Amino acid sequence: MDTSEEINNGTNPTLLTTQAGIQYQYNEINSDLNTGLFEAFYTQPFGEAGTRAFKFTVPGSDSPFNARPRLGEAEDAAAVDDRVGDEFVLGDISVTYIDVFYLSDRNGSAFTFELFTDTAESDYAGYGQFAGETSVFYAWFLDGGAIFAPAWVQTFGLEGGNDAGVDVNVSTFDFYYVPKLANPKYYMTYDPAVIHDWESDVTFGSLQITFGMLTGRAFGGDSQVFVKPGILLGGDRPAEWSIQVGYKVLNF
């Protein structure tokens, strides 16, 4: 797969590069409730081959539950607003190790491990404990330049539960696909997934589609903007839909 004449836009998960950016995701829980997630992130490859990297993420949780932890537990607003605070608070800062341990002209595979530190400023802004997330994917570089990279992701608590005794154990099966567009200025990704929460014993699906556009040189690298709408499927889904917008710079 020859991409030497094209800018690395970040859609090939085996092609690591420096990245820095910000993004915000709006989540529609239902018609009366929504939450948001802000993230600033930075990725730095290392090693002679450039097949390993660290990624640092600083999240901010934007949720009415952060300000009113008992929201929804009573009909009387005065009864649930006795602990009013800030809706926007710091979440769990994380660091991710990425290792592309196999790469050829036709295939590639990588392992990642993300450590979530217990830095969230409210019970609803993070896991309430140190948590980990491992993933492994196998990518096929298809004829015509498309990429198909299914992945298994496992998220788990590292302390046996938070202060309320709630633990984390979630499996995600992701089916990432990148079509080859005629104009290299634009890109798309399709990201369907099936998620099972072992603690709650619920299963639901999701679909996110990214639309991105390269916006020229900036800060010594190649800038881009993107928008990622998504929907959740199934009777046990925790939300209805979401939309994420962001800006990032790569290859600096």
Coordinates of N, CA and C in Angstrom, one line a residue:
M1 N 0.8 -1.2 0.0 CA 0.0 0.0 0.0 C 0.9 1.2 0.0
D2 N 0.9 2.0 -1.1 CA 1.8 3.1 -1.2 C 1.1 4.4 -0.8
T3 N 1.5 5.0 0.3 CA 0.9 6.2 0.8 C 2.0 7.3 0.8
S4 N 3.1 7.1 0.1 CA 4.2 8.0 0.3 C 3.9 9.4 -0.3
E5 N 3.0 9.5 -1.2 CA 2.6 10.8 -1.7 C 1.5 11.5 -1.0
E6 N 1.0 10.9 0.0 CA -0.2 11.4 0.7 C 0.2 11.8 2.2
I7 N -0.5 12.7 2.7 CA -0.2 13.1 4.1 C -0.8 12.1 5.0
N8 N -0.1 11.7 6.0 CA -0.7 10.8 7.1 C -1.8 11.5 7.8
N9 N -3.0 11.1 7.6 CA -4.2 11.8 8.2 C -4.6 11.2 9.5
G10 N -3.9 10.1 9.9 CA -4.2 9.5 11.2 C -5.2 8.4 11.1
T11 N -5.8 8.0 10.0 CA -6.8 7.0 9.9 C -6.2 5.6 9.8
N12 N -4.9 5.5 9.5 CA -4.2 4.1 9.5 C -3.7 3.9 10.9
P13 N -4.3 2.9 11.6 CA -3.9 2.8 13.0 C -2.5 2.2 13.2
T14 N -1.9 1.7 12.2 CA -0.6 1.1 12.3 C 0.5 2.2 11.9
L15 N 0.1 3.3 11.5 CA 1.1 4.3 11.0 C 1.1 5.4 12.1
L16 N 2.0 5.3 13.1 CA 2.1 6.2 14.2 C 2.8 7.5 13.8
T17 N 2.3 8.6 14.4 CA 2.9 9.9 14.2 C 2.6 10.8 15.4
T18 N 3.3 11.9 15.5 CA 3.0 12.9 16.5 C 1.6 13.5 16.2
Q19 N 0.9 13.6 17.3 CA -0.5 14.2 17.2 C -0.7 15.1 18.4
A20 N -1.5 16.2 18.2 CA -2.0 17.0 19.4 C -3.3 17.6 18.9
G21 N -4.2 17.6 19.8 CA -5.5 18.1 19.4 C -6.5 18.3 20.6
I22 N -7.7 18.8 20.3 CA -8.8 18.9 21.2 C -10.0 18.4 20.6
Q23 N -10.9 17.9 21.4 CA -12.2 17.4 20.8 C -13.3 17.5 21.9
Y24 N -14.5 17.7 21.5 CA -15.6 17.7 22.4 C -16.8 16.8 21.9
Q25 N -17.3 16.0 22.8 CA -18.4 15.1 22.4 C -19.6 15.4 23.2
Y26 N -20.7 15.6 22.5 CA -22.1 15.9 23.1 C -22.8 14.5 23.1
N27 N -23.4 14.1 24.2 CA -24.1 12.9 24.3 C -25.5 13.1 24.7
E28 N -26.5 12.7 23.9 CA -27.9 12.8 24.2 C -28.3 11.6 25.0
I29 N -28.5 11.7 26.3 CA -28.9 10.5 27.1 C -30.4 10.2 26.8
N30 N -31.2 11.3 26.8 CA -32.6 11.2 26.4 C -33.0 12.6 26.1
S31 N -34.3 12.9 25.8 CA -34.8 14.2 25.4 C -34.6 15.2 26.5
D32 N -34.5 14.8 27.8 CA -34.4 15.7 28.9 C -33.0 15.8 29.5
L33 N -32.0 15.0 29.0 CA -30.8 14.9 29.7 C -29.6 14.8 28.7
N34 N -28.6 15.5 28.9 CA -27.4 15.4 28.0 C -26.1 15.6 28.8
T35 N -25.0 15.0 28.3 CA -23.7 15.2 29.0 C -22.7 15.5 27.9
G36 N -21.5 15.9 28.3 CA -20.5 16.2 27.3 C -19.1 15.8 27.8
L37 N -18.2 15.6 26.9 CA -16.8 15.2 27.2 C -15.8 16.0 26.4
F38 N -15.0 16.7 27.1 CA -13.9 17.5 26.4 C -12.6 16.7 26.6
E39 N -11.8 16.6 25.6 CA -10.5 16.0 25.7 C -9.4 16.7 25.0
A40 N -8.3 16.9 25.6 CA -7.0 17.4 25.0 C -6.1 16.2 25.0
F41 N -5.4 16.0 23.9 CA -4.6 14.8 23.8 C -3.3 15.1 23.0
Y42 N -2.3 14.2 23.3 CA -1.0 14.4 22.7 C -0.4 13.0 22.5
T43 N 0.1 12.6 21.3 CA 0.7 11.3 21.0 C 2.1 11.6 20.5
Q44 N 3.1 10.8 21.1 CA 4.5 10.9 20.8 C 5.1 9.5 20.5
P45 N 5.4 9.2 19.2 CA 6.0 7.9 18.9 C 7.5 7.9 19.4
F46 N 8.1 6.7 19.6 CA 9.4 6.6 20.0 C 10.1 5.4 19.4
G47 N 11.4 5.3 19.5 CA 12.1 4.2 18.9 C 12.5 4.4 17.4
E48 N 13.5 3.7 17.0 CA 14.0 3.9 15.6 C 12.9 3.6 14.6
A49 N 12.2 2.5 14.8 CA 11.2 2.1 13.8 C 9.9 2.9 13.9
G50 N 9.7 3.7 14.9 CA 8.5 4.5 15.1 C 7.2 3.7 15.2
T51 N 7.3 2.5 15.7 CA 6.2 1.6 15.8 C 5.6 1.5 17.3
R52 N 6.1 2.4 18.1 CA 5.7 2.5 19.5 C 5.4 3.9 19.8
A53 N 4.4 4.1 20.7 CA 4.1 5.5 21.1 C 3.4 5.6 22.4
F54 N 3.5 6.8 23.0 CA 2.7 7.1 24.2 C 1.7 8.2 23.9
K55 N 0.5 8.0 24.4 CA -0.6 9.0 24.2 C -1.0 9.5 25.6
F56 N -1.2 10.8 25.7 CA -1.6 11.4 27.0 C -2.9 12.1 26.7
T57 N -3.9 11.9 27.6 CA -5.2 12.4 27.4 C -5.7 13.1 28.7
V58 N -6.2 14.3 28.6 CA -6.7 15.1 29.8 C -8.2 15.3 29.5
P59 N -9.1 14.7 30.2 CA -10.5 14.9 29.9 C -11.2 15.8 30.8
G60 N -12.3 16.4 30.4 CA -13.1 17.2 31.2 C -14.6 16.8 31.0
S61 N -15.2 16.5 32.1 CA -16.6 16.0 32.1 C -17.6 17.1 32.3
D62 N -18.5 17.2 31.3 CA -19.5 18.2 31.3 C -20.9 17.6 31.5
S63 N -21.4 17.5 32.8 CA -22.6 16.7 33.1 C -23.3 17.3 34.3
P64 N -24.7 17.4 34.2 CA -25.4 17.9 35.3 C -25.3 17.0 36.6
F65 N -24.9 15.7 36.4 CA -24.7 14.8 37.5 C -23.5 15.3 38.3
N66 N -22.5 15.9 37.7 CA -21.3 16.4 38.5 C -21.8 17.5 39.5
A67 N -22.7 18.3 39.1 CA -23.2 19.4 40.0 C -24.3 18.9 40.9
R68 N -25.1 18.0 40.5 CA -26.2 17.5 41.3 C -26.2 16.0 41.3
P69 N -25.4 15.4 42.2 CA -25.2 13.9 42.2 C -26.5 13.1 42.3
R70 N -27.5 13.7 43.0 CA -28.8 13.0 43.2 C -29.8 13.3 42.2
L71 N -29.4 13.9 41.1 CA -30.4 14.3 40.0 C -31.2 13.0 39.6
G72 N -32.5 13.2 39.5 CA -33.3 12.1 39.1 C -33.8 11.2 40.2
E73 N -33.3 11.3 41.4 CA -33.8 10.5 42.5 C -35.0 10.9 43.2
A74 N -35.4 12.2 42.9 CA -36.6 12.7 43.5 C -37.3 13.7 42.6
E75 N -38.6 13.9 42.7 CA -39.3 14.8 41.8 C -39.1 16.3 42.2
D76 N -38.8 16.5 43.5 CA -38.7 17.8 44.0 C -37.3 18.3 43.7
A77 N -37.1 19.3 42.9 CA -35.8 19.8 42.5 C -35.0 20.3 43.7
A78 N -35.7 20.8 44.7 CA -35.0 21.3 45.9 C -34.3 20.2 46.6
A79 N -34.9 19.0 46.5 CA -34.4 17.8 47.3 C -33.2 17.2 46.6
V80 N -33.0 17.5 45.3 CA -31.8 16.9 44.6 C -30.7 17.9 44.4
D81 N -31.0 19.1 44.7 CA -30.0 20.2 44.5 C -29.2 20.6 45.7
D82 N -29.2 19.8 46.8 CA -28.6 20.2 48.0 C -27.1 20.1 48.0
R83 N -26.5 19.6 46.9 CA -25.1 19.5 46.8 C -24.7 20.1 45.4
V84 N -25.2 21.2 45.1 CA -24.9 21.9 43.8 C -23.4 22.2 43.7
G85 N -22.8 21.9 42.6 CA -21.4 22.2 42.4 C -21.2 22.6 40.9
D86 N -20.0 22.3 40.4 CA -19.7 22.7 39.0 C -20.1 21.5 38.1
E87 N -20.7 21.8 37.0 CA -21.0 20.8 36.0 C -19.8 20.3 35.2
F88 N -18.9 21.2 35.0 CA -17.7 20.9 34.2 C -16.5 20.7 35.2
V89 N -16.0 19.4 35.2 CA -14.9 19.1 36.1 C -13.9 18.2 35.4
L90 N -12.7 18.1 36.1 CA -11.7 17.2 35.5 C -12.1 15.7 35.6
G91 N -11.8 15.0 34.6 CA -12.0 13.5 34.5 C -10.8 12.8 34.9
D92 N -10.7 11.5 34.5 CA -9.6 10.6 34.8 C -8.5 10.8 33.7
I93 N -7.4 11.5 34.0 CA -6.3 11.7 33.1 C -5.7 10.3 32.8
S94 N -5.4 10.0 31.5 CA -4.9 8.7 31.2 C -3.6 8.8 30.3
V95 N -2.9 7.7 30.3 CA -1.7 7.5 29.5 C -1.8 6.2 28.8
T96 N -1.6 6.1 27.5 CA -1.7 4.9 26.6 C -0.4 4.6 26.0
Y97 N -0.1 3.3 26.1 CA 1.1 2.7 25.4 C 0.6 2.0 24.2
I98 N 1.2 2.3 23.0 CA 0.8 1.7 21.7 C 2.0 1.0 21.1
D99 N 1.8 -0.3 20.7 CA 2.9 -1.1 20.2 C 2.4 -1.8 18.9
V100 N 2.9 -1.3 17.7 CA 2.6 -1.9 16.5 C 3.6 -3.1 16.3
F101 N 3.3 -4.3 16.7 CA 4.2 -5.3 16.8 C 4.4 -6.1 15.5
Y102 N 3.5 -5.9 14.6 CA 3.6 -6.6 13.3 C 3.1 -5.6 12.2
L103 N 3.9 -5.6 11.1 CA 3.5 -4.7 10.0 C 4.1 -5.2 8.7
S104 N 3.3 -5.3 7.7 CA 3.8 -5.7 6.3 C 3.0 -4.8 5.3
D105 N 3.2 -5.1 4.1 CA 2.6 -4.3 3.0 C 1.1 -4.6 3.0
R106 N 0.6 -5.7 3.5 CA -0.8 -6.1 3.4 C -1.5 -6.2 4.7
N107 N -0.8 -6.3 5.9 CA -1.4 -6.5 7.2 C -0.6 -5.7 8.2
G108 N -1.3 -5.6 9.4 CA -0.6 -5.0 10.5 C -1.4 -5.3 11.8
S109 N -0.7 -5.3 12.9 CA -1.4 -5.6 14.2 C -0.7 -4.8 15.3
A110 N -1.5 -4.4 16.3 CA -1.0 -3.6 17.4 C -1.7 -3.9 18.7
F111 N -1.0 -3.7 19.8 CA -1.6 -3.8 21.1 C -1.5 -2.5 21.8
T112 N -2.5 -2.2 22.6 CA -2.5 -0.9 23.4 C -2.9 -1.2 24.8
F113 N -2.4 -0.4 25.7 CA -2.8 -0.4 27.1 C -3.0 1.0 27.6
E114 N -4.1 1.3 28.1 CA -4.4 2.6 28.6 C -4.7 2.6 30.1
L115 N -4.0 3.4 30.9 CA -4.1 3.5 32.3 C -4.9 4.8 32.7
F116 N -6.0 4.6 33.3 CA -6.8 5.7 33.7 C -6.5 6.0 35.2
T117 N -6.0 7.2 35.5 CA -5.7 7.5 36.8 C -6.9 8.1 37.5
D118 N -6.9 7.9 38.8 CA -8.1 8.3 39.6 C -8.1 9.8 39.9
T119 N -8.3 10.6 38.9 CA -8.2 12.1 39.1 C -9.5 12.8 39.0
A120 N -10.6 12.1 38.7 CA -11.9 12.7 38.5 C -12.3 13.5 39.7
E121 N -12.9 14.7 39.5 CA -13.3 15.5 40.6 C -14.8 15.3 41.0
S122 N -15.4 14.3 40.4 CA -16.8 13.9 40.9 C -16.9 12.4 40.6
D123 N -17.9 11.8 41.3 CA -18.2 10.4 41.1 C -18.6 10.0 39.7
Y124 N -19.1 11.0 38.9 CA -19.7 10.8 37.6 C -18.7 11.1 36.5
A125 N -17.5 11.7 36.8 CA -16.6 12.1 35.8 C -15.5 11.1 35.5
G126 N -15.5 10.0 36.3 CA -14.5 9.0 36.0 C -14.9 7.6 36.6
Y127 N -14.0 6.7 36.7 CA -14.3 5.4 37.2 C -14.3 5.3 38.8
G128 N -13.8 6.3 39.4 CA -13.7 6.2 40.9 C -12.6 5.3 41.4
Q129 N -11.7 4.9 40.6 CA -10.6 4.0 40.9 C -9.7 4.0 39.7
F130 N -8.5 3.5 39.9 CA -7.6 3.3 38.8 C -8.2 2.2 37.9
A131 N -8.1 2.4 36.6 CA -8.7 1.4 35.7 C -7.8 1.3 34.5
G132 N -7.9 0.2 33.8 CA -7.1 -0.1 32.6 C -8.0 -0.5 31.4
E133 N -7.4 -0.3 30.2 CA -8.1 -0.7 29.0 C -7.0 -1.3 28.0
T134 N -7.2 -2.5 27.7 CA -6.4 -3.2 26.7 C -7.1 -3.3 25.4
S135 N -6.4 -3.3 24.3 CA -7.0 -3.5 23.0 C -5.9 -4.2 22.1
V136 N -6.4 -5.0 21.2 CA -5.6 -5.6 20.2 C -6.4 -5.6 18.9
F137 N -5.8 -5.2 17.8 CA -6.4 -5.1 16.5 C -5.5 -5.7 15.4
Y138 N -6.2 -6.2 14.3 CA -5.5 -6.7 13.2 C -6.0 -6.0 12.0
A139 N -5.2 -5.3 11.2 CA -5.6 -4.5 10.1 C -5.2 -5.2 8.8
W140 N -6.2 -5.1 7.9 CA -6.0 -5.5 6.5 C -6.0 -4.3 5.6
F141 N -4.9 -4.2 4.8 CA -4.8 -3.1 3.8 C -5.4 -3.6 2.5
L142 N -6.6 -3.3 2.2 CA -7.3 -3.9 1.1 C -6.9 -3.3 -0.3
D143 N -7.2 -4.0 -1.3 CA -7.0 -3.5 -2.7 C -7.8 -2.2 -2.9
G144 N -7.1 -1.2 -3.5 CA -7.8 0.0 -3.7 C -7.5 1.0 -2.6
G145 N -6.8 0.6 -1.5 CA -6.4 1.5 -0.5 C -7.3 1.6 0.8
A146 N -8.4 0.8 0.8 CA -9.2 0.8 2.0 C -8.5 0.0 3.2
I147 N -8.9 0.3 4.4 CA -8.4 -0.4 5.6 C -9.5 -1.0 6.4
F148 N -9.4 -2.2 6.8 CA -10.3 -2.9 7.7 C -9.6 -3.4 8.9
A149 N -9.9 -2.9 10.1 CA -9.1 -3.2 11.3 C -10.1 -3.6 12.5
P150 N -10.6 -4.8 12.5 CA -11.4 -5.2 13.7 C -10.5 -5.2 15.0
A151 N -11.2 -5.0 16.1 CA -10.4 -4.9 17.4 C -11.3 -5.5 18.5
W152 N -10.6 -6.0 19.5 CA -11.2 -6.4 20.8 C -10.6 -5.4 21.8
V153 N -11.5 -4.8 22.6 CA -11.2 -3.9 23.7 C -11.7 -4.3 25.0
Q154 N -10.9 -4.4 26.0 CA -11.4 -4.8 27.3 C -11.1 -3.7 28.3
T155 N -12.1 -3.2 29.0 CA -12.0 -2.1 30.0 C -12.3 -2.7 31.4
F156 N -11.4 -2.5 32.4 CA -11.6 -3.1 33.7 C -11.0 -2.3 34.8
G157 N -11.6 -2.4 36.0 CA -11.1 -1.7 37.2 C -9.9 -2.4 37.7
L158 N -9.1 -1.7 38.4 CA -7.8 -2.2 39.0 C -7.8 -2.3 40.5
E159 N -9.0 -1.8 41.1 CA -9.0 -1.8 42.6 C -10.2 -2.6 43.1
G160 N -10.9 -3.3 42.3 CA -12.0 -4.1 42.7 C -13.3 -3.3 43.0
G161 N -13.4 -2.1 42.5 CA -14.6 -1.3 42.7 C -14.3 0.1 43.2
N162 N -15.2 1.0 43.0 CA -15.1 2.4 43.6 C -15.7 2.4 45.0
D163 N -15.8 3.6 45.5 CA -16.3 3.8 46.9 C -17.7 3.2 47.1
A164 N -18.5 3.2 46.0 CA -19.8 2.6 46.1 C -19.9 1.1 45.8
G165 N -18.7 0.5 45.6 CA -18.6 -0.9 45.3 C -18.9 -1.3 43.8
V166 N -18.9 -0.3 43.0 CA -19.2 -0.5 41.5 C -17.9 -0.7 40.8
D167 N -17.8 -1.8 40.1 CA -16.6 -2.2 39.4 C -16.8 -1.9 37.9
V168 N -15.7 -2.1 37.1 CA -15.7 -1.9 35.7 C -15.3 -3.2 35.0
N169 N -16.1 -3.7 34.0 CA -15.7 -4.9 33.3 C -16.5 -4.8 32.0
V170 N -15.9 -4.3 30.9 CA -16.7 -4.0 29.7 C -15.9 -4.6 28.5
S171 N -16.5 -5.4 27.6 CA -15.9 -5.9 26.4 C -16.5 -5.1 25.2
T172 N -15.6 -4.7 24.3 CA -16.1 -4.0 23.1 C -15.4 -4.7 21.9
F173 N -16.3 -5.0 20.9 CA -15.8 -5.6 19.7 C -16.1 -4.6 18.6
D174 N -15.0 -4.1 18.0 CA -15.0 -3.0 17.1 C -14.7 -3.4 15.7
F175 N -15.3 -2.8 14.7 CA -15.1 -3.2 13.3 C -14.8 -1.9 12.5
Y176 N -13.6 -1.4 12.7 CA -13.1 -0.2 12.1 C -12.9 -0.3 10.6
Y177 N -13.4 0.6 9.8 CA -13.2 0.5 8.3 C -13.0 1.9 7.8
V178 N -12.0 2.1 6.9 CA -11.6 3.3 6.3 C -11.7 3.2 4.8
P179 N -12.7 3.8 4.1 CA -12.7 3.7 2.7 C -11.7 4.6 2.1
K180 N -11.3 4.3 0.8 CA -10.3 5.2 0.1 C -11.1 6.2 -0.7
L181 N -11.0 7.5 -0.4 CA -11.7 8.5 -1.1 C -10.8 9.1 -2.2
A182 N -11.5 9.5 -3.3 CA -10.8 10.0 -4.4 C -10.0 11.3 -4.1
N183 N -10.5 12.1 -3.3 CA -9.8 13.4 -2.9 C -9.1 13.2 -1.6
P184 N -7.7 13.2 -1.6 CA -7.0 12.9 -0.3 C -7.2 14.1 0.7
K185 N -7.8 15.2 0.3 CA -8.0 16.2 1.3 C -9.1 15.8 2.3
Y186 N -9.9 14.8 2.0 CA -11.0 14.4 2.9 C -10.8 13.0 3.3
Y187 N -11.4 12.6 4.4 CA -11.4 11.2 4.8 C -12.7 10.8 5.5
M188 N -13.0 9.6 5.6 CA -14.1 9.0 6.4 C -13.7 7.8 7.1
T189 N -14.3 7.5 8.2 CA -14.1 6.2 8.9 C -15.5 5.7 9.4
Y190 N -15.7 4.4 9.3 CA -16.9 3.8 9.9 C -16.5 3.0 11.1
D191 N -17.2 3.1 12.2 CA -16.8 2.4 13.4 C -18.0 1.8 14.1
P192 N -18.5 0.7 13.6 CA -19.5 -0.1 14.3 C -18.9 -0.9 15.4
A193 N -19.7 -1.1 16.5 CA -19.2 -1.9 17.6 C -20.3 -2.5 18.3
V194 N -20.0 -3.6 19.0 CA -20.9 -4.3 19.9 C -20.2 -4.3 21.3
I195 N -21.0 -3.8 22.3 CA -20.4 -3.6 23.7 C -21.2 -4.4 24.7
H196 N -20.5 -5.1 25.5 CA -21.2 -5.9 26.6 C -20.6 -5.5 27.9
D197 N -21.4 -5.1 28.9 CA -21.1 -4.7 30.2 C -21.3 -5.9 31.1
W198 N -20.2 -6.5 31.6 CA -20.3 -7.8 32.3 C -20.9 -7.5 33.7
E199 N -20.6 -6.3 34.3 CA -21.1 -6.0 35.6 C -22.7 -5.8 35.6
S200 N -23.2 -5.1 34.6 CA -24.6 -4.9 34.5 C -25.3 -6.0 33.7
D201 N -24.6 -6.8 33.0 CA -25.1 -7.9 32.1 C -26.0 -7.3 31.0
V202 N -25.5 -6.3 30.3 CA -26.3 -5.7 29.2 C -25.4 -5.6 28.0
T203 N -26.0 -5.7 26.8 CA -25.4 -5.6 25.6 C -26.1 -4.6 24.7
F204 N -25.3 -3.8 24.0 CA -25.9 -2.8 23.1 C -24.9 -2.6 21.9
G205 N -25.3 -1.9 20.9 CA -24.5 -1.6 19.7 C -24.3 -0.1 19.5
S206 N -23.3 0.2 18.7 CA -23.0 1.6 18.4 C -22.5 1.7 17.0
L207 N -22.7 2.9 16.4 CA -22.1 3.2 15.1 C -21.7 4.7 15.1
Q208 N -20.4 4.9 14.8 CA -19.9 6.2 14.7 C -19.2 6.4 13.3
I209 N -19.5 7.5 12.6 CA -18.9 7.8 11.3 C -18.2 9.1 11.4
T210 N -16.9 9.1 11.0 CA -16.1 10.3 11.1 C -16.0 10.9 9.7
F211 N -16.2 12.2 9.6 CA -15.9 13.0 8.4 C -14.8 14.0 8.7
G212 N -13.7 13.9 8.0 CA -12.5 14.7 8.3 C -12.1 15.5 7.1
M213 N -11.4 16.6 7.3 CA -10.9 17.4 6.2 C -9.6 18.0 6.6
L214 N -8.5 17.9 5.8 CA -7.2 18.5 6.0 C -7.3 20.0 5.8
T215 N -6.7 20.8 6.6 CA -6.9 22.2 6.6 C -5.5 22.9 6.4
G216 N -4.5 22.2 5.9 CA -3.3 22.8 5.6 C -2.2 22.8 6.8
R217 N -1.1 23.4 6.5 CA 0.0 23.4 7.5 C -0.3 24.4 8.7
A218 N 0.0 23.9 9.9 CA -0.2 24.7 11.1 C 0.7 24.2 12.2
F219 N 1.3 25.1 13.0 CA 2.1 24.7 14.1 C 3.2 23.6 13.8
G220 N 3.7 23.7 12.5 CA 4.8 22.8 12.1 C 4.3 21.5 11.7
G221 N 3.0 21.3 11.5 CA 2.5 20.0 11.1 C 1.3 20.2 10.1
D222 N 0.5 19.1 10.0 CA -0.6 19.1 9.1 C -1.9 19.1 9.9
S223 N -2.7 20.1 9.8 CA -3.9 20.3 10.6 C -5.1 19.7 9.9
Q224 N -6.1 19.4 10.7 CA -7.4 18.9 10.2 C -8.5 19.2 11.2
V225 N -9.7 19.2 10.7 CA -10.9 19.3 11.5 C -11.8 18.1 11.2
F226 N -12.6 17.7 12.2 CA -13.4 16.5 12.0 C -14.7 16.6 12.8
V227 N -15.7 15.8 12.3 CA -16.9 15.7 13.0 C -17.3 14.2 13.0
K228 N -17.8 13.7 14.2 CA -18.1 12.3 14.3 C -19.5 12.1 14.9
P229 N -20.5 12.0 14.1 CA -21.8 11.7 14.7 C -21.9 10.2 15.0
G230 N -22.7 9.8 16.0 CA -22.9 8.4 16.4 C -24.2 8.1 17.0
I231 N -24.6 6.9 16.9 CA -25.9 6.4 17.5 C -25.6 5.2 18.3
L232 N -26.5 4.9 19.3 CA -26.4 3.7 20.1 C -27.7 2.9 19.8
L233 N -27.5 1.6 19.8 CA -28.6 0.7 19.4 C -28.9 -0.3 20.5
G234 N -30.2 -0.7 20.7 CA -30.6 -1.7 21.6 C -31.3 -1.1 22.8
G235 N -32.1 -2.0 23.4 CA -32.9 -1.5 24.6 C -32.1 -1.2 25.8
D236 N -30.9 -1.7 25.9 CA -30.1 -1.4 27.1 C -29.1 -0.3 26.8
R237 N -29.2 0.4 25.8 CA -28.2 1.5 25.5 C -28.2 2.5 26.5
P238 N -27.0 3.0 26.9 CA -27.0 4.1 28.0 C -27.3 5.5 27.5
A239 N -27.3 5.7 26.2 CA -27.6 7.0 25.6 C -28.3 6.7 24.2
E240 N -28.7 7.8 23.6 CA -29.4 7.7 22.3 C -28.5 8.0 21.1
W241 N -27.8 9.2 21.2 CA -26.9 9.5 20.1 C -25.8 10.5 20.6
S242 N -24.8 10.7 19.8 CA -23.7 11.7 20.2 C -23.2 12.3 18.9
I243 N -22.5 13.4 19.2 CA -21.7 14.0 18.1 C -20.4 14.6 18.7
Q244 N -19.3 14.4 18.0 CA -18.0 14.9 18.4 C -17.4 15.7 17.3
V245 N -16.8 16.8 17.8 CA -16.1 17.7 16.8 C -14.7 17.9 17.4
G246 N -13.8 18.2 16.5 CA -12.4 18.3 17.0 C -11.5 18.9 16.0
Y247 N -10.3 19.3 16.5 CA -9.2 19.8 15.7 C -7.9 19.2 16.1
K248 N -7.1 18.8 15.2 CA -5.8 18.2 15.6 C -4.7 18.5 14.5
V249 N -3.5 18.4 15.0 CA -2.3 18.6 14.2 C -1.5 17.4 14.2
L250 N -1.0 16.9 13.1 CA -0.2 15.7 13.0 C 1.1 16.0 12.3
N251 N 2.0 15.0 12.4 CA 3.3 15.0 11.6 C 4.2 16.2 11.9
F252 N 4.2 16.7 13.1 CA 5.1 17.8 13.4 C 6.3 17.4 14.1

